[in-house]
mmCIF file of N, CA and C in Angstrom:
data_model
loop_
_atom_site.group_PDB
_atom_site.id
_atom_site.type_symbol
_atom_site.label_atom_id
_atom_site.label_comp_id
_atom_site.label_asym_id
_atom_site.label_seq_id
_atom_site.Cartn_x
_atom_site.Cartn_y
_atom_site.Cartn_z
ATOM 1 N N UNK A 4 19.106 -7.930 0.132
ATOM 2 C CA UNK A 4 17.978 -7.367 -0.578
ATOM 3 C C UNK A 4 17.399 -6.191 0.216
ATOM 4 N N UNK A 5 17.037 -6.216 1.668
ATOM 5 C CA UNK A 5 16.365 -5.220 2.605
ATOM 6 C C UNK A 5 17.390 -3.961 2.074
ATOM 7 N N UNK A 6 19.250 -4.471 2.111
ATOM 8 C CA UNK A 6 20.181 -3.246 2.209
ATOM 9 C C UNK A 6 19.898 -2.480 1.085
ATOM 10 N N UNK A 7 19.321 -3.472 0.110
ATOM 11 C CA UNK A 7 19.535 -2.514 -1.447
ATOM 12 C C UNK A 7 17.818 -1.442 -1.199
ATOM 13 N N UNK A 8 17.143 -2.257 -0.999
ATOM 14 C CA UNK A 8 16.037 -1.157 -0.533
ATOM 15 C C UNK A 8 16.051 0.037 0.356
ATOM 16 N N UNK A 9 16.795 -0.148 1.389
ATOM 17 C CA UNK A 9 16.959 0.856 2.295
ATOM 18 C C UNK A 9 17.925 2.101 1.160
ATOM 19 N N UNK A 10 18.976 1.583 0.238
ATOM 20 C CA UNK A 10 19.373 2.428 -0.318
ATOM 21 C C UNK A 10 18.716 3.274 -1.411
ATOM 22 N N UNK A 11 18.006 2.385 -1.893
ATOM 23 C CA UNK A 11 16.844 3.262 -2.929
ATOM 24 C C UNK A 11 16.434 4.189 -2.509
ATOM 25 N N UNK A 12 15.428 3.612 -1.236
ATOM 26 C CA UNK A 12 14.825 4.621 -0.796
ATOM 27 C C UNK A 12 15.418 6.129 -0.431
ATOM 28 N N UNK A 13 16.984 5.912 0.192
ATOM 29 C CA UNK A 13 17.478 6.989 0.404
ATOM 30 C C UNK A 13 18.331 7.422 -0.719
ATOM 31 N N UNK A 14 18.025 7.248 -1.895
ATOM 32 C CA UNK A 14 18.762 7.190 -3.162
ATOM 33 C C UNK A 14 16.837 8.360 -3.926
ATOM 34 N N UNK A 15 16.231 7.464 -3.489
ATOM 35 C CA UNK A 15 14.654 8.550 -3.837
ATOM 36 C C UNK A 15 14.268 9.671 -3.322
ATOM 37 N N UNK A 16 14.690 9.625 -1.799
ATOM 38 C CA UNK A 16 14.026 10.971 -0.946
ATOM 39 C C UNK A 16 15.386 11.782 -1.438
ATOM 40 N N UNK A 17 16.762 11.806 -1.296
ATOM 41 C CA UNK A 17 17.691 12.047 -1.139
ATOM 42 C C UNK A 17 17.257 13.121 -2.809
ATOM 43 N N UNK A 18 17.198 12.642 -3.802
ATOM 44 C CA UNK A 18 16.707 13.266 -4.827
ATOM 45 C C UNK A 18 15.615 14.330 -5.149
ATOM 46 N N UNK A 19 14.789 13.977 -4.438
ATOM 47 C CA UNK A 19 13.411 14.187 -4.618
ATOM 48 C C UNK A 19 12.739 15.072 -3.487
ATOM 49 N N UNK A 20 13.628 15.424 -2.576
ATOM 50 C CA UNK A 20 12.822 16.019 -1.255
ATOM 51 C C UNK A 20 12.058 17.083 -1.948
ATOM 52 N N UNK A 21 13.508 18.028 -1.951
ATOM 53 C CA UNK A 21 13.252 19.490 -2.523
ATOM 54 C C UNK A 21 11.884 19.506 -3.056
ATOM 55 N N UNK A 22 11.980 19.178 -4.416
ATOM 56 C CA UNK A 22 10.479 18.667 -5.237
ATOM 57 C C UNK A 22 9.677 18.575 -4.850
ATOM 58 N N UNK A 23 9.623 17.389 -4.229
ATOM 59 C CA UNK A 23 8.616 16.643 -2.979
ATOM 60 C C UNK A 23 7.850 18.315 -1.872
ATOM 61 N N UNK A 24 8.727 18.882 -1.258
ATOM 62 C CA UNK A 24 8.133 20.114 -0.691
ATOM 63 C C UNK A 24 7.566 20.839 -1.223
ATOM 64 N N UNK A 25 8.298 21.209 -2.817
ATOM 65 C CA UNK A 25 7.314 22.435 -3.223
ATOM 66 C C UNK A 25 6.032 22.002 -3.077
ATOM 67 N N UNK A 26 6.068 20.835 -3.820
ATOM 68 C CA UNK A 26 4.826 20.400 -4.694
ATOM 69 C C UNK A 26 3.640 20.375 -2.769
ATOM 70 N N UNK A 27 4.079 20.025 -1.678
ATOM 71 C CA UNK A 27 3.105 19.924 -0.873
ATOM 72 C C UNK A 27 2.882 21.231 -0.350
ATOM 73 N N UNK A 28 3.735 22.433 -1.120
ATOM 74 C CA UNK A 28 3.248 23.612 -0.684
ATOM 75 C C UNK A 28 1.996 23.767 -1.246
ATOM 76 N N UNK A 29 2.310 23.859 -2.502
ATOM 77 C CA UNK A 29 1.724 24.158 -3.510
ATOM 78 C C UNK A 29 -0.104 23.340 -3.497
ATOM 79 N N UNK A 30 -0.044 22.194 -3.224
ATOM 80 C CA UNK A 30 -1.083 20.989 -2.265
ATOM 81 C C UNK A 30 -1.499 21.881 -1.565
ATOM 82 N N UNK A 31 -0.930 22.575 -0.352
ATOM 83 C CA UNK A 31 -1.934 23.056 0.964
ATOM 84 C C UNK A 31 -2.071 24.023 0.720
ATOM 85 N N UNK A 32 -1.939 25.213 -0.503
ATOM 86 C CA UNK A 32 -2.224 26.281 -0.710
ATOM 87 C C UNK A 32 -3.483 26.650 -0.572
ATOM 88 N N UNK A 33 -4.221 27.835 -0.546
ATOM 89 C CA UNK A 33 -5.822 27.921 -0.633
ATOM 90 C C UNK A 33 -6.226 27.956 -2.117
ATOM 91 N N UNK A 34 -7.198 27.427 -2.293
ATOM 92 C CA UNK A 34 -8.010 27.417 -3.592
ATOM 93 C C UNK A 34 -8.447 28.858 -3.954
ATOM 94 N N UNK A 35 -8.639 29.481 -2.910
ATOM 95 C CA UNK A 35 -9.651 30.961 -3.044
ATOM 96 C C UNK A 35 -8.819 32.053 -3.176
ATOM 97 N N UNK A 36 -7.959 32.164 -2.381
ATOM 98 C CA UNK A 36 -6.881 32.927 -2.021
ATOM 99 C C UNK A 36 -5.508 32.413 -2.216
ATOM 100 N N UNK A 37 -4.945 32.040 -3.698
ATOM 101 C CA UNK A 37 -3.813 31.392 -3.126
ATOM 102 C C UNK A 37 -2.096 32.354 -2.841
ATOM 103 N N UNK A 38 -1.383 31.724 -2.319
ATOM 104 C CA UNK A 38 -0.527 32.396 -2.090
ATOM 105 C C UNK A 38 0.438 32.441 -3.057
ATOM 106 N N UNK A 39 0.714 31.071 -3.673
ATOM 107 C CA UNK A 39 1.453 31.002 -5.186
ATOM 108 C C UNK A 39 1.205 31.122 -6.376
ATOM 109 N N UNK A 40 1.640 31.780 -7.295
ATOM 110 C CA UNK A 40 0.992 31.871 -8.475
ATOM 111 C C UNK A 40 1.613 30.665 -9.665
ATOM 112 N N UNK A 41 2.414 29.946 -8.821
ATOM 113 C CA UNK A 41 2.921 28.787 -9.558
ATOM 114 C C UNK A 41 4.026 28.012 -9.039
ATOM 115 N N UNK A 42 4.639 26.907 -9.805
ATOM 116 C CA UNK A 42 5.722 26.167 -9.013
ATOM 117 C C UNK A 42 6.891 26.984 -8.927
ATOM 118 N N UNK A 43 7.648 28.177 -9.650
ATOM 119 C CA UNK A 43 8.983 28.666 -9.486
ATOM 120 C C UNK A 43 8.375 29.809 -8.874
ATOM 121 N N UNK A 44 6.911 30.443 -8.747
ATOM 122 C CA UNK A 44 6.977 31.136 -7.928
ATOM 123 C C UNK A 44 7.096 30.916 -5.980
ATOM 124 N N UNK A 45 6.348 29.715 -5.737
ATOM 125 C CA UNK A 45 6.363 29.071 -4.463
ATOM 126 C C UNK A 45 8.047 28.851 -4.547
ATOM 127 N N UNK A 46 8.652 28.409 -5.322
ATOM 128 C CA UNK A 46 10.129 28.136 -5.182
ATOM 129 C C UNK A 46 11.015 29.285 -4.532
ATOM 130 N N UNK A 47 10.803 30.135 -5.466
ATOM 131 C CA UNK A 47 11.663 31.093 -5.205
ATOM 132 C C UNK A 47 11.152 32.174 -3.620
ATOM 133 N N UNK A 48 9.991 32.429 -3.619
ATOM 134 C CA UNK A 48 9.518 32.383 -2.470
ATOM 135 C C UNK A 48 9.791 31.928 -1.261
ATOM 136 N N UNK A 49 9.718 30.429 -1.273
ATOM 137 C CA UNK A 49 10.047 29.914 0.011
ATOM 138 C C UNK A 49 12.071 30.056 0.474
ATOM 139 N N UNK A 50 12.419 29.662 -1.088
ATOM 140 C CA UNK A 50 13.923 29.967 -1.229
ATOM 141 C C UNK A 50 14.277 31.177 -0.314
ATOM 142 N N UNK A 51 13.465 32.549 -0.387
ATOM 143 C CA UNK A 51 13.808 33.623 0.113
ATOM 144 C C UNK A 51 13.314 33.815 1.284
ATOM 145 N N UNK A 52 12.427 32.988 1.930
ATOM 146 C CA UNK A 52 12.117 33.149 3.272
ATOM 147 C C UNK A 52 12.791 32.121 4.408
ATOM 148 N N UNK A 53 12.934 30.859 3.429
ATOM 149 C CA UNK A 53 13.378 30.714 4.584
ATOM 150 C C UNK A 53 15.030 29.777 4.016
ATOM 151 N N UNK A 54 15.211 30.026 2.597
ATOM 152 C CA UNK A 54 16.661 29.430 2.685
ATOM 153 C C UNK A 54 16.681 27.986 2.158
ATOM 154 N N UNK A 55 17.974 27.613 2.031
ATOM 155 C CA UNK A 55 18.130 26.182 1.055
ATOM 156 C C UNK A 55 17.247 25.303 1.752
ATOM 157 N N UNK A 56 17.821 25.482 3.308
ATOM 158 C CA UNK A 56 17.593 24.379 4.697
ATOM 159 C C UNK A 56 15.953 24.357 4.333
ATOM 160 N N UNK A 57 15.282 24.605 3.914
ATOM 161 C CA UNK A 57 13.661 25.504 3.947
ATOM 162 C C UNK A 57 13.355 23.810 3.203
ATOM 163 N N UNK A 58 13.869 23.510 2.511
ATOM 164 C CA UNK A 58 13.717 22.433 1.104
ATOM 165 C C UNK A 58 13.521 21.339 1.359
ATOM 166 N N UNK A 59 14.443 21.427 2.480
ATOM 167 C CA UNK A 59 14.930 19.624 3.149
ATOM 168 C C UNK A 59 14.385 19.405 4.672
ATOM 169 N N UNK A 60 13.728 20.296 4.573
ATOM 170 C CA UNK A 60 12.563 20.196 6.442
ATOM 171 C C UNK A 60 12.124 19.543 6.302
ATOM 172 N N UNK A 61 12.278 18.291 7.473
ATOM 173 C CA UNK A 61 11.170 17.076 7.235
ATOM 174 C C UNK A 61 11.481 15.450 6.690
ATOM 175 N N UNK A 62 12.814 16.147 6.168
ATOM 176 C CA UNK A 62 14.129 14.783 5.428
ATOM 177 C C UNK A 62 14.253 13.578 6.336
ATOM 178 N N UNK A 63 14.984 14.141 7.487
ATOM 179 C CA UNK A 63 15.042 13.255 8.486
ATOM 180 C C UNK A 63 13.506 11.784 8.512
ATOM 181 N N UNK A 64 12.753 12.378 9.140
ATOM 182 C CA UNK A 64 11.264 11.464 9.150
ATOM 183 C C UNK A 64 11.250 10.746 7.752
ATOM 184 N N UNK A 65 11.736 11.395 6.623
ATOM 185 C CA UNK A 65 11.187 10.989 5.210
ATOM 186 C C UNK A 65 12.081 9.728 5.483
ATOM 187 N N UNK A 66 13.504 10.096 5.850
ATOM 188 C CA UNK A 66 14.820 8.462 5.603
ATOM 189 C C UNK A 66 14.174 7.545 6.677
ATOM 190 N N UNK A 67 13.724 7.847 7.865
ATOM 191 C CA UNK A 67 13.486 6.488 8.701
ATOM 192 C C UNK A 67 12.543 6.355 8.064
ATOM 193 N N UNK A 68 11.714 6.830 7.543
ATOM 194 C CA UNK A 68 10.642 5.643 6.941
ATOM 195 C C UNK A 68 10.602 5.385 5.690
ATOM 196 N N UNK A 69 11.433 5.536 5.155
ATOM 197 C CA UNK A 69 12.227 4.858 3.823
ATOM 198 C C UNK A 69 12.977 3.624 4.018
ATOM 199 N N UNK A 70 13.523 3.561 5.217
ATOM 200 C CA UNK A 70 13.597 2.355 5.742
ATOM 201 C C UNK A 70 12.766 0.794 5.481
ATOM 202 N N UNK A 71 12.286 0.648 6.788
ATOM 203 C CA UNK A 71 11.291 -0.340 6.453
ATOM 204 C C UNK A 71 10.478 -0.169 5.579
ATOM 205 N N UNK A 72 9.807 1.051 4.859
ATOM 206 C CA UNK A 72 9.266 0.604 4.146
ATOM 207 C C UNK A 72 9.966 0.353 2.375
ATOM 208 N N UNK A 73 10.958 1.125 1.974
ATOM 209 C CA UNK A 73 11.810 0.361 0.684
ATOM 210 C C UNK A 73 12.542 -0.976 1.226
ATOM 211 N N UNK A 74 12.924 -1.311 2.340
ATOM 212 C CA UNK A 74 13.151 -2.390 2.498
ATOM 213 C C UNK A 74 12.007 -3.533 1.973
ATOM 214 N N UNK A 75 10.794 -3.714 2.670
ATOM 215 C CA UNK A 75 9.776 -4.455 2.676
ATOM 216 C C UNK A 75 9.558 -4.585 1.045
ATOM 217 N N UNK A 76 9.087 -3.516 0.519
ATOM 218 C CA UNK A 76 8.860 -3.659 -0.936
ATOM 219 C C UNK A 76 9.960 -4.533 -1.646
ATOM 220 N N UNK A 77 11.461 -4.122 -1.506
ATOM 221 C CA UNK A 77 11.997 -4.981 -2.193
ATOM 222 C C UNK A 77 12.139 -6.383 -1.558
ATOM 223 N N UNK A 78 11.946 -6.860 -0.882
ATOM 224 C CA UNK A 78 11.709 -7.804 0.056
ATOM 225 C C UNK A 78 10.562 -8.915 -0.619
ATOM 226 N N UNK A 79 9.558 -8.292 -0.739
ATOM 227 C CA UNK A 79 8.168 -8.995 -1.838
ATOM 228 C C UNK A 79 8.429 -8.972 -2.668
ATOM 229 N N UNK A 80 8.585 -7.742 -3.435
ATOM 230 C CA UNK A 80 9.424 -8.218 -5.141
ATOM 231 C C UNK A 80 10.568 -9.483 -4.925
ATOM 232 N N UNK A 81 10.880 -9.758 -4.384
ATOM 233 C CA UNK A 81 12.380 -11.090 -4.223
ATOM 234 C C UNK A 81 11.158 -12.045 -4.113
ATOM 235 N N UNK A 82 10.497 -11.866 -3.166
ATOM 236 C CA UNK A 82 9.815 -13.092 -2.931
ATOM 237 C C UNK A 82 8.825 -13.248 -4.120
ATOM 238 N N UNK A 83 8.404 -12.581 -4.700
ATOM 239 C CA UNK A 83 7.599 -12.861 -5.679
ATOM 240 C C UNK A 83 7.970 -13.445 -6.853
ATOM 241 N N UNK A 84 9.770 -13.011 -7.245
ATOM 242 C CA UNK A 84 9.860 -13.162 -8.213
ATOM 243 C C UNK A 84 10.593 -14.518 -8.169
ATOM 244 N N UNK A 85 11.119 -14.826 -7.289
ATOM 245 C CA UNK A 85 11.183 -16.362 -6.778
ATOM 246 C C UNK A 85 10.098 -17.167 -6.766
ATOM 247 N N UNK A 86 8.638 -17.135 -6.088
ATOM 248 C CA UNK A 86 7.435 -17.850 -6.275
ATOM 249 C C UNK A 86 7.200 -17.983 -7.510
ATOM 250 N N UNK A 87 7.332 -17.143 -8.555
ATOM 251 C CA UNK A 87 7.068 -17.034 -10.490
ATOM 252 C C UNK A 87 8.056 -17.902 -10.346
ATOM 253 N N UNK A 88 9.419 -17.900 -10.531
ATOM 254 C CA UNK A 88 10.380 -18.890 -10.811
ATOM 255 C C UNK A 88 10.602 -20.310 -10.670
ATOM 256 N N UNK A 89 10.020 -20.633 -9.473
ATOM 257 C CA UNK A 89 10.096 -21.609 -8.969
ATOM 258 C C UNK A 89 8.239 -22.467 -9.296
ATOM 259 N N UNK A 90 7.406 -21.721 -9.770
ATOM 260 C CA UNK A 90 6.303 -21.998 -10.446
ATOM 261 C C UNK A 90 5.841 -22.246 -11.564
ATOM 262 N N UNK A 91 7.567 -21.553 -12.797
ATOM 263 C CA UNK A 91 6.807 -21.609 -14.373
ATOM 264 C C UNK A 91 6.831 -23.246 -14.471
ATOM 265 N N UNK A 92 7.811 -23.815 -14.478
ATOM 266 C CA UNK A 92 7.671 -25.334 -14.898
ATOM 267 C C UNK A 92 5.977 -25.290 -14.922
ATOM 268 N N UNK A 93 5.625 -25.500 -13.677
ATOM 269 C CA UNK A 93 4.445 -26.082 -12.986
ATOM 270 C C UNK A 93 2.923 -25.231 -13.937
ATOM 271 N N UNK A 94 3.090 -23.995 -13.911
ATOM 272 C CA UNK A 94 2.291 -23.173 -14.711
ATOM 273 C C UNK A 94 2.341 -24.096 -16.119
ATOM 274 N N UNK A 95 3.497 -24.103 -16.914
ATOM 275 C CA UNK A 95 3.618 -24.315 -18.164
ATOM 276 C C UNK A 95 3.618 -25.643 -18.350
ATOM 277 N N UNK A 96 3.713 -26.670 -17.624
ATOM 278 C CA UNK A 96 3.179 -28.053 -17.790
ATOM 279 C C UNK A 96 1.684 -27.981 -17.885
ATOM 280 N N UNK A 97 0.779 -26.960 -16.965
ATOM 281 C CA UNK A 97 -0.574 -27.082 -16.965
ATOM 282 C C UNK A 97 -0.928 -26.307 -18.258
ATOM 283 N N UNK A 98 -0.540 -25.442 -18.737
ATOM 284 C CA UNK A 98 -1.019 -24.826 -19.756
ATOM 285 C C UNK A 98 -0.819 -25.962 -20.729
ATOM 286 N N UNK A 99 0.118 -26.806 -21.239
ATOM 287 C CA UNK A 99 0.584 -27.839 -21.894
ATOM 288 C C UNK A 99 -0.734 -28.826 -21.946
ATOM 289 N N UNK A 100 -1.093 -29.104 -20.945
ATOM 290 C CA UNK A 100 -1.734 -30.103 -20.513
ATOM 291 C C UNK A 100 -3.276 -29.803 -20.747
ATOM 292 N N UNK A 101 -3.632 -28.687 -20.735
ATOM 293 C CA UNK A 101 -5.028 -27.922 -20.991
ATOM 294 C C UNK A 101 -5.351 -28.191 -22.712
ATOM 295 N N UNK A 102 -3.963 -27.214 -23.366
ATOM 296 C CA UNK A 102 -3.733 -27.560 -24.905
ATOM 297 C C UNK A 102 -4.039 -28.613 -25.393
ATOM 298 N N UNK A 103 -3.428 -29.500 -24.561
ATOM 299 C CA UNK A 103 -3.055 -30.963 -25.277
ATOM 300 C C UNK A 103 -4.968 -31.574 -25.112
ATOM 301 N N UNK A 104 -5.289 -31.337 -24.242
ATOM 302 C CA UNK A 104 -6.685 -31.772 -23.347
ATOM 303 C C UNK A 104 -7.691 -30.948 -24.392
ATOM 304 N N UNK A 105 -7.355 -30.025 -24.723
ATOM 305 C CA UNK A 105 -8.368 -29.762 -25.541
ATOM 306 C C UNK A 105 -8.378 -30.067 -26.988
ATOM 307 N N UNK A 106 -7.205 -29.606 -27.666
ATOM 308 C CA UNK A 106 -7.123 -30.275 -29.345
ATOM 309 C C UNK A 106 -7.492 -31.917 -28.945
ATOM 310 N N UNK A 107 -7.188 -32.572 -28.143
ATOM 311 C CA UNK A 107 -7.290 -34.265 -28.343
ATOM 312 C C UNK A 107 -9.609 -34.552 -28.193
ATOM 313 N N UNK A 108 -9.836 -33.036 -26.990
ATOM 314 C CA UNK A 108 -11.017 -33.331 -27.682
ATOM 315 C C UNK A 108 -11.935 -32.707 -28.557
ATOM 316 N N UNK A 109 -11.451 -31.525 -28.941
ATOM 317 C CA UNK A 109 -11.558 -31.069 -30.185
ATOM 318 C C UNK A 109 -11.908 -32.364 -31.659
ATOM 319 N N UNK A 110 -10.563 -33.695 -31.578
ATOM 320 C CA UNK A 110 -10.366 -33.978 -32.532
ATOM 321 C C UNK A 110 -11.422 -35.089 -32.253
ATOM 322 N N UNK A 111 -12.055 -35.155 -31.158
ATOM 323 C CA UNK A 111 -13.087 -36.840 -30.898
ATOM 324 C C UNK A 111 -14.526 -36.083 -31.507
#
């Protein structure tokens, strides 16, 4: 389960960096003064200053901590969805039992 998370995660950044950069250009830009006049303009921009490599600065840091942390997440989702599983009986006997508990005094 951790392996399949670790792959997501690098299955998400691996997709998404590029993106992921503009958009935090575009984030730290100035409000007053800005430097982009939009997302394909910051694109093409940065494209020309500093190159494909320009896109994926920062990748590295993004995969180690895609790591533990898509690991962990899918890790709780397992565990969670095991605790539900191993709980409906128990849930759905009490709901049963509430039903039953109430039409019987409903009917007194």
């Amino acid at each position: 389960v951790m392996g399949a998370g670790v792959i997501a995660g690098f299955g998400l950044w691996g997709s998404m960096f590029p993106i992921d950069t503009i958009k935090s250009k575009i984030q730290a830009d100035s409000l007053s003064k800005p430097q982009f006049k939009g997302t394909l303009d910051c694109l093409k921009r940065s494209l020309a200053v500093e190159g494909h490599a320009g896109l994926w600065r920062g990748v590295t840091a993004a995969l180690w901590r895609a790591i533990p942390v898509n690991a962990a997440i899918f890790v709780a989702v397992e565990g969670t969805r095991q605790l539900l599983a191993e709980s409906e009986d128990t849930v759905d006997q009490f709901v049963a039992n509430m039903s039953g508990s109430s039409s019987t005094a409903a009917a007194v």
